[in-house]
Short mmCIF file of C-alpha atoms and ligand atoms in Angstrom, two decimals:
data_model
loop_
_atom_site.label_atom_id
_atom_site.label_comp_id
_atom_site.label_asym_id
_atom_site.label_seq_id
_atom_site.Cartn_x
_atom_site.Cartn_y
_atom_site.Cartn_z
CA MET B 21 3.26 -36.18 -25.06
CA SER B 22 2.42 -35.27 -21.34
CA LEU B 23 2.94 -31.63 -20.05
CA GLN B 24 6.55 -30.48 -19.55
CA MET B 25 8.80 -28.42 -17.59
CA LEU B 26 9.48 -24.74 -18.41
CA ILE B 27 14.06 -24.24 -17.83
CA GLY B 28 15.94 -21.88 -20.09
CA GLY B 29 12.98 -21.04 -22.65
CA LYS B 30 13.07 -24.90 -23.59
CA LEU B 31 10.25 -27.03 -23.10
CA VAL B 32 12.36 -30.73 -20.64
CA GLY B 33 10.69 -34.07 -20.05
CA GLY B 34 12.25 -34.46 -16.76
CA SER B 35 14.55 -37.92 -15.72
CA ARG B 36 10.43 -38.35 -13.94
CA LYS B 37 6.90 -38.48 -14.48
CA LEU B 38 4.20 -37.28 -12.23
CA ASP B 39 1.13 -38.63 -11.67
CA VAL B 40 -1.04 -36.69 -11.77
CA ILE B 41 -4.64 -37.46 -9.47
CA ASP B 42 -8.16 -36.41 -9.84
CA PRO B 43 -9.34 -35.45 -6.61
CA ALA B 44 -13.26 -36.42 -8.36
CA THR B 45 -12.39 -40.24 -8.87
CA GLY B 46 -9.51 -40.61 -6.92
CA GLN B 47 -7.91 -41.92 -9.69
CA VAL B 48 -4.62 -40.90 -11.51
CA PHE B 49 -5.79 -38.91 -14.69
CA ASP B 50 -2.60 -37.72 -16.34
CA SER B 51 1.33 -37.28 -15.77
CA CYS B 52 3.70 -35.06 -16.62
CA ALA B 53 7.64 -34.35 -16.19
CA CYS B 54 9.38 -34.24 -12.91
CA GLY B 55 12.45 -33.06 -11.88
CA SER B 56 15.59 -33.99 -10.86
CA ARG B 57 17.59 -31.81 -8.64
CA GLU B 58 19.81 -31.06 -11.90
CA ASP B 59 16.88 -29.84 -13.60
CA PHE B 60 16.61 -27.88 -10.45
CA GLU B 61 19.83 -26.06 -10.61
CA ASP B 62 19.68 -25.47 -14.90
CA ALA B 63 16.65 -23.74 -13.58
CA VAL B 64 17.65 -21.28 -11.40
CA THR B 65 21.43 -20.76 -13.30
CA ALA B 66 18.79 -19.66 -17.03
CA ALA B 67 17.34 -17.85 -14.13
CA ALA B 68 20.12 -16.06 -12.86
CA ALA B 69 21.65 -15.83 -16.67
CA ALA B 70 18.69 -14.00 -18.48
CA PHE B 71 18.96 -11.52 -14.69
CA PRO B 72 21.67 -9.09 -16.01
CA GLU B 73 19.78 -8.38 -19.98
CA TRP B 74 16.08 -8.49 -18.05
CA SER B 75 17.16 -6.56 -14.78
CA GLN B 76 17.83 -3.80 -17.41
CA THR B 77 15.30 -3.88 -19.54
CA THR B 78 12.67 -0.99 -19.22
CA ALA B 79 9.69 -0.12 -17.05
CA GLU B 80 8.01 -0.13 -20.68
CA GLN B 81 9.01 -3.65 -22.25
CA ARG B 82 8.39 -5.61 -19.12
CA LYS B 83 4.94 -4.27 -18.88
CA ALA B 84 4.62 -4.82 -22.97
CA LEU B 85 5.84 -8.74 -21.73
CA LEU B 86 2.47 -9.27 -18.64
CA ILE B 87 -0.22 -7.64 -21.29
CA LYS B 88 0.91 -10.62 -23.68
CA MET B 89 1.39 -13.18 -21.04
CA ALA B 90 -2.31 -11.92 -19.88
CA GLU B 91 -3.33 -12.45 -22.94
CA VAL B 92 -2.72 -15.77 -23.30
CA ILE B 93 -3.96 -17.03 -20.76
CA GLU B 94 -6.92 -15.33 -21.22
CA ALA B 95 -7.11 -17.11 -24.97
CA ASN B 96 -6.83 -20.39 -23.56
CA MET B 97 -9.02 -19.90 -20.91
CA GLU B 98 -11.19 -22.56 -21.36
CA LEU B 99 -8.74 -25.51 -21.09
CA LEU B 100 -7.31 -24.33 -18.32
CA ALA B 101 -10.03 -24.42 -16.35
CA ARG B 102 -10.66 -27.72 -16.99
CA THR B 103 -7.21 -28.79 -16.56
CA LEU B 104 -7.69 -26.70 -13.46
CA THR B 105 -11.04 -28.67 -12.28
CA GLN B 106 -9.12 -32.10 -12.93
CA GLU B 107 -6.75 -31.65 -11.11
CA GLN B 108 -7.66 -29.58 -8.46
CA GLY B 109 -11.17 -30.22 -7.98
CA LYS B 110 -12.65 -27.44 -7.91
CA PRO B 111 -16.50 -26.38 -9.70
CA ILE B 112 -15.50 -24.58 -13.57
CA PRO B 113 -16.91 -21.47 -12.64
CA ASP B 114 -14.56 -20.53 -9.91
CA ALA B 115 -11.97 -22.58 -11.66
CA GLN B 116 -12.84 -19.69 -14.45
CA ALA B 117 -12.64 -17.41 -11.78
CA GLU B 118 -9.20 -18.07 -10.66
CA VAL B 119 -7.75 -18.19 -14.05
CA GLY B 120 -9.17 -14.83 -15.00
CA GLY B 121 -7.92 -13.93 -11.89
CA ALA B 122 -4.72 -14.64 -12.88
CA ALA B 123 -4.33 -12.21 -15.72
CA TYR B 124 -6.13 -9.92 -14.50
CA PHE B 125 -3.30 -10.05 -11.77
CA LEU B 126 -0.86 -9.43 -14.47
CA ARG B 127 -3.11 -6.56 -16.10
CA TYR B 128 -3.07 -4.61 -12.61
CA TYR B 129 0.89 -5.57 -12.63
CA ALA B 130 2.06 -3.90 -16.29
CA GLY B 131 -0.36 -0.86 -15.21
CA GLN B 132 1.61 -0.20 -11.58
CA GLU B 133 5.35 1.86 -11.51
CA ILE B 134 7.83 1.78 -8.57
CA PRO B 135 7.99 5.24 -8.04
CA VAL B 136 12.04 7.19 -6.95
CA GLU B 137 11.33 8.33 -3.86
CA VAL B 138 13.41 11.60 -2.84
CA ILE B 139 13.81 11.81 0.80
CA GLU B 140 14.92 15.29 0.63
CA ASP B 141 16.02 17.85 -1.89
CA SER B 142 16.81 20.45 -0.21
CA GLU B 143 20.86 23.03 -0.67
CA ASP B 144 23.10 21.04 -0.21
CA ARG B 145 21.56 17.29 -0.72
CA ARG B 146 19.52 15.46 -2.83
CA ILE B 147 19.15 12.05 -0.73
CA GLU B 148 16.95 9.25 -3.60
CA LEU B 149 15.35 5.93 -2.78
CA HIS B 150 15.61 3.72 -5.69
CA ARG B 151 14.35 0.25 -5.74
CA ARG B 152 16.37 -2.15 -7.88
CA PRO B 153 15.83 -5.83 -8.91
CA LEU B 154 17.20 -8.69 -5.79
CA GLY B 155 18.14 -11.34 -8.70
CA VAL B 156 16.33 -15.06 -9.18
CA VAL B 157 13.11 -15.54 -7.45
CA ALA B 158 12.09 -18.88 -6.48
CA ALA B 159 8.18 -18.93 -6.56
CA ILE B 160 6.76 -21.46 -4.08
CA VAL B 161 2.93 -22.91 -4.18
CA PRO B 162 0.80 -24.45 -3.06
CA TRP B 163 -2.57 -26.72 -3.85
CA ASN B 164 -6.10 -25.04 -3.21
CA PHE B 165 -5.76 -21.87 -5.97
CA PRO B 166 -1.93 -23.32 -7.98
CA VAL B 167 -2.96 -21.13 -10.81
CA LEU B 168 -3.10 -17.65 -9.38
CA THR B 169 -0.50 -18.12 -6.73
CA ALA B 170 1.58 -18.92 -9.10
CA VAL B 171 1.29 -16.05 -11.54
CA ASN B 172 0.69 -13.57 -9.00
CA LYS B 173 4.10 -14.24 -7.35
CA VAL B 174 5.67 -14.20 -10.76
CA GLY B 175 3.88 -10.92 -12.57
CA ALA B 176 5.04 -9.21 -9.14
CA ALA B 177 8.89 -11.00 -10.00
CA LEU B 178 8.94 -9.55 -13.28
CA LEU B 179 7.67 -6.39 -12.52
CA THR B 180 9.93 -5.00 -10.05
CA GLY B 181 12.77 -6.66 -12.93
CA ASN B 182 13.97 -10.75 -11.46
CA THR B 183 13.75 -13.46 -12.90
CA VAL B 184 11.37 -16.49 -11.57
CA VAL B 185 11.86 -20.27 -11.19
CA VAL B 186 8.02 -21.36 -10.28
CA LYS B 187 7.67 -24.46 -8.21
CA PRO B 188 4.09 -24.94 -9.08
CA ALA B 189 2.56 -28.21 -5.49
CA ALA B 190 3.62 -31.85 -6.32
CA THR B 191 -0.08 -32.66 -7.04
CA THR B 192 -1.60 -29.72 -8.91
CA PRO B 193 0.93 -29.00 -11.32
CA LEU B 194 -0.86 -29.27 -15.10
CA ALA B 195 -2.52 -25.79 -15.31
CA THR B 196 1.06 -23.98 -14.11
CA LEU B 197 2.90 -25.79 -17.18
CA GLU B 198 -0.27 -24.96 -20.29
CA ILE B 199 1.07 -21.37 -19.09
CA ALA B 200 3.72 -22.21 -18.74
CA ALA B 201 4.14 -23.58 -22.53
CA LEU B 202 2.35 -20.71 -23.61
CA TRP B 203 4.84 -18.01 -22.26
CA LYS B 204 7.20 -20.21 -23.42
CA ASP B 205 7.08 -18.25 -27.33
CA ILE B 206 6.65 -14.86 -25.76
CA VAL B 207 8.71 -14.61 -22.49
CA PRO B 208 13.01 -14.51 -22.87
CA PRO B 209 14.59 -17.62 -22.22
CA GLY B 210 15.33 -17.90 -18.64
CA VAL B 211 12.97 -14.93 -17.40
CA VAL B 212 10.55 -17.96 -16.43
CA ASN B 213 11.69 -21.46 -15.49
CA VAL B 214 8.90 -24.19 -14.16
CA VAL B 215 10.08 -27.20 -12.43
CA ILE B 216 8.43 -29.57 -11.21
CA ASP B 217 8.54 -32.18 -8.06
CA ALA B 218 7.42 -34.82 -6.27
CA ASN B 219 7.75 -32.96 -3.47
CA ASP B 220 11.36 -33.68 -2.16
CA LEU B 221 13.02 -30.56 -4.25
CA GLY B 222 12.25 -27.04 -2.14
CA ASP B 223 15.76 -27.33 -0.28
CA ALA B 224 16.77 -27.62 -4.15
CA LEU B 225 15.15 -24.13 -4.15
CA THR B 226 15.34 -22.73 -1.04
CA GLY B 227 19.14 -23.13 0.20
CA HIS B 228 20.92 -22.82 -3.49
CA PRO B 229 22.71 -19.42 -3.49
CA LEU B 230 21.95 -17.82 -6.31
CA VAL B 231 18.55 -17.69 -5.18
CA ARG B 232 17.94 -14.29 -3.75
CA LYS B 233 13.80 -14.30 -2.70
CA VAL B 234 11.84 -16.69 -1.77
CA SER B 235 8.47 -16.18 -1.91
CA PHE B 236 6.52 -18.74 -0.41
CA THR B 237 2.87 -19.98 0.04
CA GLY B 238 1.97 -22.95 2.02
CA SER B 239 1.73 -24.24 5.97
CA THR B 240 3.33 -22.59 8.29
CA THR B 241 5.54 -26.14 9.67
CA THR B 242 7.21 -25.74 5.97
CA GLY B 243 7.56 -22.21 5.88
CA SER B 244 9.54 -22.57 8.49
CA LYS B 245 11.53 -25.29 7.03
CA VAL B 246 11.77 -22.42 4.07
CA MET B 247 13.02 -19.27 5.81
CA ALA B 248 15.76 -21.50 7.70
CA ALA B 249 16.90 -22.93 4.49
CA GLY B 250 17.18 -19.67 2.89
CA SER B 251 19.11 -17.74 6.25
CA ALA B 252 22.66 -18.76 5.16
CA SER B 253 22.58 -17.06 2.21
CA LEU B 254 20.73 -13.90 4.09
CA LYS B 255 17.90 -15.02 0.50
CA ARG B 256 14.74 -12.56 1.57
CA MET B 257 11.72 -14.18 2.39
CA THR B 258 8.19 -13.15 1.89
CA LEU B 259 6.05 -16.42 3.83
CA GLU B 260 2.59 -16.15 3.33
CA LEU B 261 1.22 -19.44 5.88
CA GLY B 262 -1.06 -20.81 7.29
CA GLY B 263 -4.19 -18.85 9.07
CA ASN B 264 -6.93 -19.97 11.55
CA ASP B 265 -9.65 -16.72 10.76
CA SER B 266 -12.31 -16.50 12.63
CA GLY B 267 -15.09 -14.70 12.25
CA ILE B 268 -17.14 -12.61 15.21
CA VAL B 269 -21.44 -12.33 14.94
CA LEU B 270 -22.43 -9.15 16.51
CA ASP B 271 -25.97 -9.21 18.27
CA ASP B 272 -27.79 -7.19 15.80
CA CYS B 273 -27.47 -9.32 12.42
CA ASP B 274 -30.32 -10.86 10.77
CA PRO B 275 -29.35 -14.68 10.49
CA GLU B 276 -31.30 -15.01 7.52
CA VAL B 277 -29.40 -13.16 5.63
CA VAL B 278 -26.03 -13.53 7.33
CA SER B 279 -25.20 -16.77 7.64
CA GLN B 280 -25.40 -17.32 3.91
CA LYS B 281 -22.33 -14.39 3.87
CA LEU B 282 -20.74 -16.93 6.65
CA PHE B 283 -21.57 -20.03 4.85
CA ASP B 284 -20.18 -18.79 1.70
CA ALA B 285 -16.76 -17.12 3.49
CA ALA B 286 -16.07 -20.21 4.93
CA PHE B 287 -16.61 -22.84 2.35
CA ALA B 288 -15.72 -21.00 -0.83
CA ASN B 289 -13.35 -23.19 -2.54
CA ASN B 290 -14.54 -25.91 0.13
CA GLY B 291 -12.96 -24.60 2.19
CA GLN B 292 -9.41 -24.69 1.20
CA VAL B 293 -8.47 -21.51 1.60
CA CYS B 294 -5.80 -19.39 3.36
CA ILE B 295 -8.58 -17.35 4.26
CA ALA B 296 -11.69 -19.34 4.79
CA LEU B 297 -13.61 -18.54 8.00
CA LYS B 298 -12.36 -21.08 10.37
CA ARG B 299 -13.87 -20.65 13.43
CA LEU B 300 -17.30 -18.69 14.00
CA TYR B 301 -18.27 -16.84 17.00
CA VAL B 302 -21.97 -15.84 17.30
CA HIS B 303 -23.36 -13.38 20.29
CA GLU B 304 -25.90 -15.98 22.33
CA SER B 305 -29.48 -13.89 21.04
CA GLN B 306 -28.77 -15.73 17.83
CA TYR B 307 -27.00 -18.66 18.31
CA ASP B 308 -28.94 -21.19 17.83
CA ALA B 309 -30.73 -19.53 14.64
CA VAL B 310 -27.68 -18.60 12.97
CA CYS B 311 -26.48 -22.31 13.88
CA ALA B 312 -29.87 -23.76 12.25
CA LYS B 313 -29.94 -21.69 8.48
CA LEU B 314 -25.93 -22.07 8.68
CA ALA B 315 -27.20 -26.13 8.88
CA GLU B 316 -29.53 -25.52 5.89
CA ILE B 317 -27.47 -23.89 3.90
CA ALA B 318 -24.50 -26.56 4.26
CA LYS B 319 -27.49 -29.55 3.55
CA ALA B 320 -28.43 -27.81 0.70
CA ALA B 321 -24.92 -27.44 -1.27
CA VAL B 322 -24.35 -29.51 -4.21
CA VAL B 323 -21.67 -32.07 -3.19
CA GLY B 324 -20.20 -33.38 -6.64
CA PRO B 325 -17.16 -33.30 -9.34
CA GLY B 326 -15.90 -29.68 -10.50
CA SER B 327 -16.81 -30.80 -13.37
CA GLN B 328 -20.91 -31.59 -13.44
CA GLN B 329 -22.92 -28.29 -14.11
CA GLY B 330 -24.21 -26.71 -11.02
CA THR B 331 -21.73 -28.43 -8.69
CA GLN B 332 -21.31 -26.14 -5.94
CA LEU B 333 -18.20 -27.90 -3.96
CA GLY B 334 -16.09 -30.12 -5.69
CA PRO B 335 -13.58 -32.73 -4.02
CA VAL B 336 -10.83 -31.67 -1.82
CA GLN B 337 -8.35 -32.37 -3.14
CA ASN B 338 -5.99 -34.53 -2.95
CA ARG B 339 -5.71 -37.48 -0.34
CA VAL B 340 -4.03 -36.66 2.60
CA GLN B 341 -6.03 -34.28 3.01
CA PHE B 342 -9.33 -35.57 2.87
CA GLU B 343 -8.29 -38.68 5.58
CA LYS B 344 -6.64 -35.92 7.72
CA LEU B 345 -10.56 -33.98 7.54
CA LYS B 346 -12.47 -37.44 7.21
CA ALA B 347 -9.89 -38.44 11.43
CA LEU B 348 -10.77 -34.59 12.96
CA ILE B 349 -14.35 -35.35 12.08
CA GLU B 350 -14.36 -38.08 13.80
CA GLU B 351 -12.64 -36.55 16.79
CA THR B 352 -15.00 -33.87 16.74
CA ARG B 353 -17.61 -35.85 17.42
CA ALA B 354 -17.26 -36.25 20.71
CA GLU B 355 -16.37 -32.80 21.32
CA GLY B 356 -19.59 -30.97 19.52
CA THR B 357 -23.09 -31.96 18.29
CA ILE B 358 -22.84 -32.59 13.96
CA ILE B 359 -25.39 -30.13 12.95
CA ALA B 360 -25.42 -30.58 9.01
CA GLY B 361 -22.80 -33.18 7.31
CA GLY B 362 -20.33 -34.79 9.05
CA ASP B 363 -20.64 -37.95 6.60
CA CYS B 364 -19.12 -38.51 2.62
CA PRO B 365 -21.24 -38.97 -0.39
CA GLU B 366 -20.82 -42.97 -2.01
CA GLY B 367 -18.74 -43.78 -4.55
CA GLU B 368 -15.20 -42.56 -5.19
CA GLY B 369 -13.71 -39.73 -4.99
CA TYR B 370 -12.91 -37.18 -1.99
CA PHE B 371 -16.27 -35.77 -1.20
CA ILE B 372 -16.75 -34.44 2.54
CA ASN B 373 -20.89 -33.51 3.14
CA PRO B 374 -20.25 -29.71 4.06
CA THR B 375 -20.47 -29.76 7.98
CA ILE B 376 -21.40 -27.77 10.36
CA VAL B 377 -20.41 -28.22 14.55
CA ARG B 378 -22.28 -26.89 17.07
CA ASP B 379 -21.23 -26.75 20.89
CA ILE B 380 -17.96 -27.03 20.71
CA ALA B 381 -14.79 -26.27 22.87
CA ASP B 382 -12.17 -23.63 22.65
CA ASP B 383 -10.13 -26.32 22.54
CA ALA B 384 -11.35 -28.43 20.54
CA ARG B 385 -8.77 -30.09 17.61
CA LEU B 386 -11.45 -28.50 15.47
CA VAL B 387 -11.18 -25.00 16.86
CA VAL B 388 -7.31 -25.07 17.65
CA ASP B 389 -6.41 -25.78 14.49
CA GLU B 390 -6.05 -24.70 10.71
CA GLN B 391 -8.57 -27.71 9.49
CA PHE B 392 -8.22 -26.25 5.50
CA GLY B 393 -11.25 -28.10 4.76
CA PRO B 394 -15.82 -28.44 4.48
CA VAL B 395 -15.40 -28.40 8.50
CA LEU B 396 -16.55 -25.06 10.23
CA PRO B 397 -17.32 -25.59 14.09
CA VAL B 398 -19.50 -22.31 15.72
CA MET B 399 -19.56 -21.20 19.41
CA ARG B 400 -21.62 -18.81 21.73
CA PHE B 401 -19.97 -16.09 22.72
CA ALA B 402 -21.54 -13.92 25.42
CA ASP B 403 -19.79 -10.73 25.23
CA ILE B 404 -17.31 -8.63 23.21
CA ASP B 405 -14.68 -8.48 25.56
CA GLY B 406 -14.66 -11.90 26.25
CA VAL B 407 -15.05 -13.12 22.81
CA VAL B 408 -12.48 -10.82 21.78
CA GLU B 409 -9.72 -12.56 23.62
CA ARG B 410 -10.38 -15.80 22.41
CA ALA B 411 -10.47 -14.93 18.59
CA ASN B 412 -6.67 -13.49 19.46
CA ASN B 413 -6.22 -16.92 21.86
CA THR B 414 -4.31 -18.84 18.44
CA GLY B 415 -1.02 -18.36 17.38
CA PHE B 416 -2.03 -18.04 13.92
CA GLY B 417 -2.78 -14.62 12.87
CA LEU B 418 -4.06 -14.43 8.85
CA GLY B 419 -7.32 -13.40 8.94
CA ASN B 420 -10.64 -12.06 10.65
CA SER B 421 -14.07 -10.64 10.40
CA VAL B 422 -16.94 -8.88 11.97
CA TRP B 423 -20.15 -8.87 10.60
CA SER B 424 -22.79 -6.83 12.53
CA ALA B 425 -25.55 -4.15 11.03
CA ASP B 426 -23.43 -0.85 12.29
CA PRO B 427 -20.29 -0.91 10.28
CA ALA B 428 -18.77 1.57 13.89
CA ARG B 429 -19.59 -1.20 16.08
CA ALA B 430 -18.42 -3.45 14.26
CA GLU B 431 -14.95 -1.84 13.35
CA ALA B 432 -14.24 -0.99 16.80
CA VAL B 433 -14.85 -4.60 17.21
CA ALA B 434 -12.07 -4.67 14.82
CA ALA B 435 -9.66 -2.52 15.87
CA ARG B 436 -9.05 -4.88 18.35
CA LEU B 437 -8.24 -8.09 16.79
CA ASP B 438 -5.06 -8.70 15.64
CA SER B 439 -4.09 -10.14 12.43
CA GLY B 440 -2.52 -9.03 8.84
CA SER B 441 -6.81 -8.55 7.35
CA VAL B 442 -9.94 -7.60 9.23
CA TRP B 443 -12.61 -7.38 6.91
CA VAL B 444 -16.31 -5.66 8.36
CA ASN B 445 -19.62 -7.27 6.65
CA LYS B 446 -17.69 -9.35 4.59
CA HIS B 447 -14.64 -12.27 4.79
CA GLY B 448 -11.26 -12.96 2.41
CA ASP B 449 -12.02 -9.69 0.01
CA ILE B 450 -8.01 -9.56 -1.65
CA GLY B 451 -7.09 -7.75 -4.64
CA PRO B 452 -3.41 -7.33 -6.06
CA ASP B 453 -4.24 -3.16 -5.49
CA THR B 454 -4.58 -4.29 -1.16
CA PRO B 455 -1.60 -5.86 0.61
CA PHE B 456 -2.09 -8.95 2.46
CA ALA B 457 0.68 -10.14 5.37
CA GLY B 458 0.00 -12.18 7.80
CA ALA B 459 0.08 -12.15 11.73
CA LYS B 460 2.63 -14.16 13.75
CA MET B 461 2.49 -17.41 12.47
CA SER B 462 0.71 -16.62 9.31
CA GLY B 463 3.75 -14.71 7.91
CA VAL B 464 6.89 -12.83 6.64
CA GLY B 465 6.36 -10.02 4.76
CA ILE B 466 3.82 -8.88 2.45
CA GLU B 467 2.47 -10.12 -0.88
CA MET B 468 0.38 -8.05 -3.58
CA GLY B 469 0.04 -4.05 -3.46
CA MET B 470 2.79 -1.59 -4.09
CA HIS B 471 3.81 -2.93 -0.43
CA GLY B 472 4.35 -6.22 -1.83
CA LEU B 473 5.84 -4.87 -5.01
CA LEU B 474 8.52 -3.61 -3.08
CA GLU B 475 9.43 -7.20 -1.16
CA PHE B 476 10.44 -7.58 -4.49
CA THR B 477 13.29 -4.99 -4.46
CA GLN B 478 16.32 -3.73 -2.95
CA ALA B 479 16.48 -0.42 -1.42
CA LYS B 480 19.27 1.67 -2.89
CA VAL B 481 19.78 5.41 -1.29
CA ILE B 482 21.95 7.43 -3.27
CA ASN B 483 22.72 11.04 -1.30
CA CYS B 484 24.35 13.71 -3.58
CA ALA B 485 25.63 16.65 -1.88
CA LYS B 486 25.10 20.09 -3.72
CA GLY B 487 27.38 22.99 -4.08
CA VAL B 488 30.20 21.92 -3.39
CA SER B 489 33.97 22.02 -4.27
CA VAL B 490 35.45 18.76 -5.12
P1 NAD H 2 3.11 -27.64 1.99
O1 NAD H 2 2.92 -26.33 3.13
O2 NAD H 2 3.09 -28.42 2.53
O3 NAD H 2 2.70 -26.89 0.65
C1 NAD H 2 3.14 -26.17 -0.12
C2 NAD H 2 4.97 -26.43 -1.23
O4 NAD H 2 5.81 -26.35 -0.63
C3 NAD H 2 4.47 -27.06 -2.42
O5 NAD H 2 4.87 -26.64 -4.12
C4 NAD H 2 5.26 -28.14 -1.33
O6 NAD H 2 5.91 -28.74 -2.47
C5 NAD H 2 6.75 -27.45 -0.86
N1 NAD H 2 7.74 -27.00 -0.10
C6 NAD H 2 7.53 -28.34 0.55
N2 NAD H 2 8.04 -29.02 1.70
C7 NAD H 2 9.06 -28.08 1.37
C8 NAD H 2 11.11 -27.97 1.72
N3 NAD H 2 11.16 -28.01 2.63
N4 NAD H 2 10.90 -26.35 1.17
C9 NAD H 2 10.08 -25.96 -0.21
N5 NAD H 2 9.59 -25.63 -0.67
C10 NAD H 2 8.33 -27.12 0.08
O7 NAD H 2 1.36 -26.15 1.31
P2 NAD H 2 -0.13 -27.47 1.18
O8 NAD H 2 -0.32 -28.06 1.90
O9 NAD H 2 0.39 -26.55 -0.40
O10 NAD H 2 -0.96 -26.16 1.73
C11 NAD H 2 -1.40 -25.51 2.58
C12 NAD H 2 -1.03 -25.11 3.28
O11 NAD H 2 -1.07 -23.51 2.39
C13 NAD H 2 -2.08 -24.45 4.05
O12 NAD H 2 -1.83 -24.21 5.59
C14 NAD H 2 -2.50 -22.94 4.03
O13 NAD H 2 -3.11 -22.47 4.53
C15 NAD H 2 -1.90 -22.74 3.18
N6 NAD H 2 -1.72 -21.03 2.48
C16 NAD H 2 -1.63 -20.00 3.25
C17 NAD H 2 -1.67 -19.38 1.66
C18 NAD H 2 -1.74 -17.68 2.29
O14 NAD H 2 -1.61 -16.83 1.21
N7 NAD H 2 -0.89 -17.57 3.77
C19 NAD H 2 -2.88 -19.28 0.53
C20 NAD H 2 -3.06 -20.83 0.52
C21 NAD H 2 -2.43 -21.72 1.45
#
């Protein structure tokens, strides 16, 4: 039987079916339940009905549930990783890391406490800042890290006393539905719901008056639609959106050493990472050597089905993205010099050989837009002021990195970069304890860490007079 949605504690078949394509073959390999507007309504209603009781649970009860939710994921790691690889494309070890990471995030949240903050405790008054749950949270998820992104949102929402409706992306619903089926018997009905659409019913959540917060991860274009849809009911919003992260390699790096790290930062998950390194600026003294080494690494990378042992880069996740990337590469031929890749391996599936482009202008589309795939433009720079200006000359502001044998030099450059995260001598290091925020068009609000958890709460001040007669 194909996988079903989880609504109000029950598995629901839905009125439609959604075919799921294996990006390694381009063929349908499974189908699952797909919801209607009524199913979405039922899920929000179930989450709202479950909220009063769930919001009254103790911190200990919530933590105990989060641990159980992590345990069933860990116990089913192999199944979940296999499904994730087949629908998403990533190599099995990466899928295992994602599924294991999801359980790890739940365990992290289970270890957190939201403290009551004492603002003032003086002779005549005591002011406390409490944090109350918001209500129903809509968790809207993209296709690059479907499991980790969904579970992260669920963990944060539940720990803070909210109930959730999760909506995976239409091309990667299956592993999330498998998790939903595992959670059905341990999560109180309605506390977590998972609904599926064909990329057509997001507004049934973002416009719903009973949804009090939207935690959205996806593209900037969709993020602004989500914000508009939620504005009538003044929903709280966390928007984690697109990025065009730069990496800046100073003149004192060893090209032999730094190039592998740069390659990994750009091509992890086949470049389909919001915080992938997407534009690389290398000092002119190292430029030729870094370009040559990157091309060598790219040519040696093993591209193939994620299920095949030894694969380093799987297929692009879906046909739309695959066609977009191929068109971008074609356009780039006239704008830069492709020194590795630029072609697709023979056969079926959405495969693109990892592509390195050098001598490309800053206004080429590959540099300006978020490519979100295995194609990296490499530009040269001569002076720090100029490269800082070029790195900041984008509407995006998710992350940047600076690379130098002298971390203090790199940190001085990092301080001038305009993004929510800046890494020194690494790129893309995130975790549940570290706040993650997008500047400019890359997002609104913060996810993860205590700052992220607080975004799932309403601040409530209790201000008591002391020593007065009434
Ligand atoms: P997308 O915006 O097309 O879709 C994301 C989700 O939104 C999907 O579940 C989709 O069905 C849903 N959706 C689509 N239209 C909607 C609407 N009108 N209302 C509500 N929901 C709607 O993005 P994608 O193609 O799935 O993912 C790729 C993008 O996501 C890239 O730009 C990438 O950078 C970004 N991303 C950002 C982060 C981050 O944390 N900043 C993480 C991963 C991906």
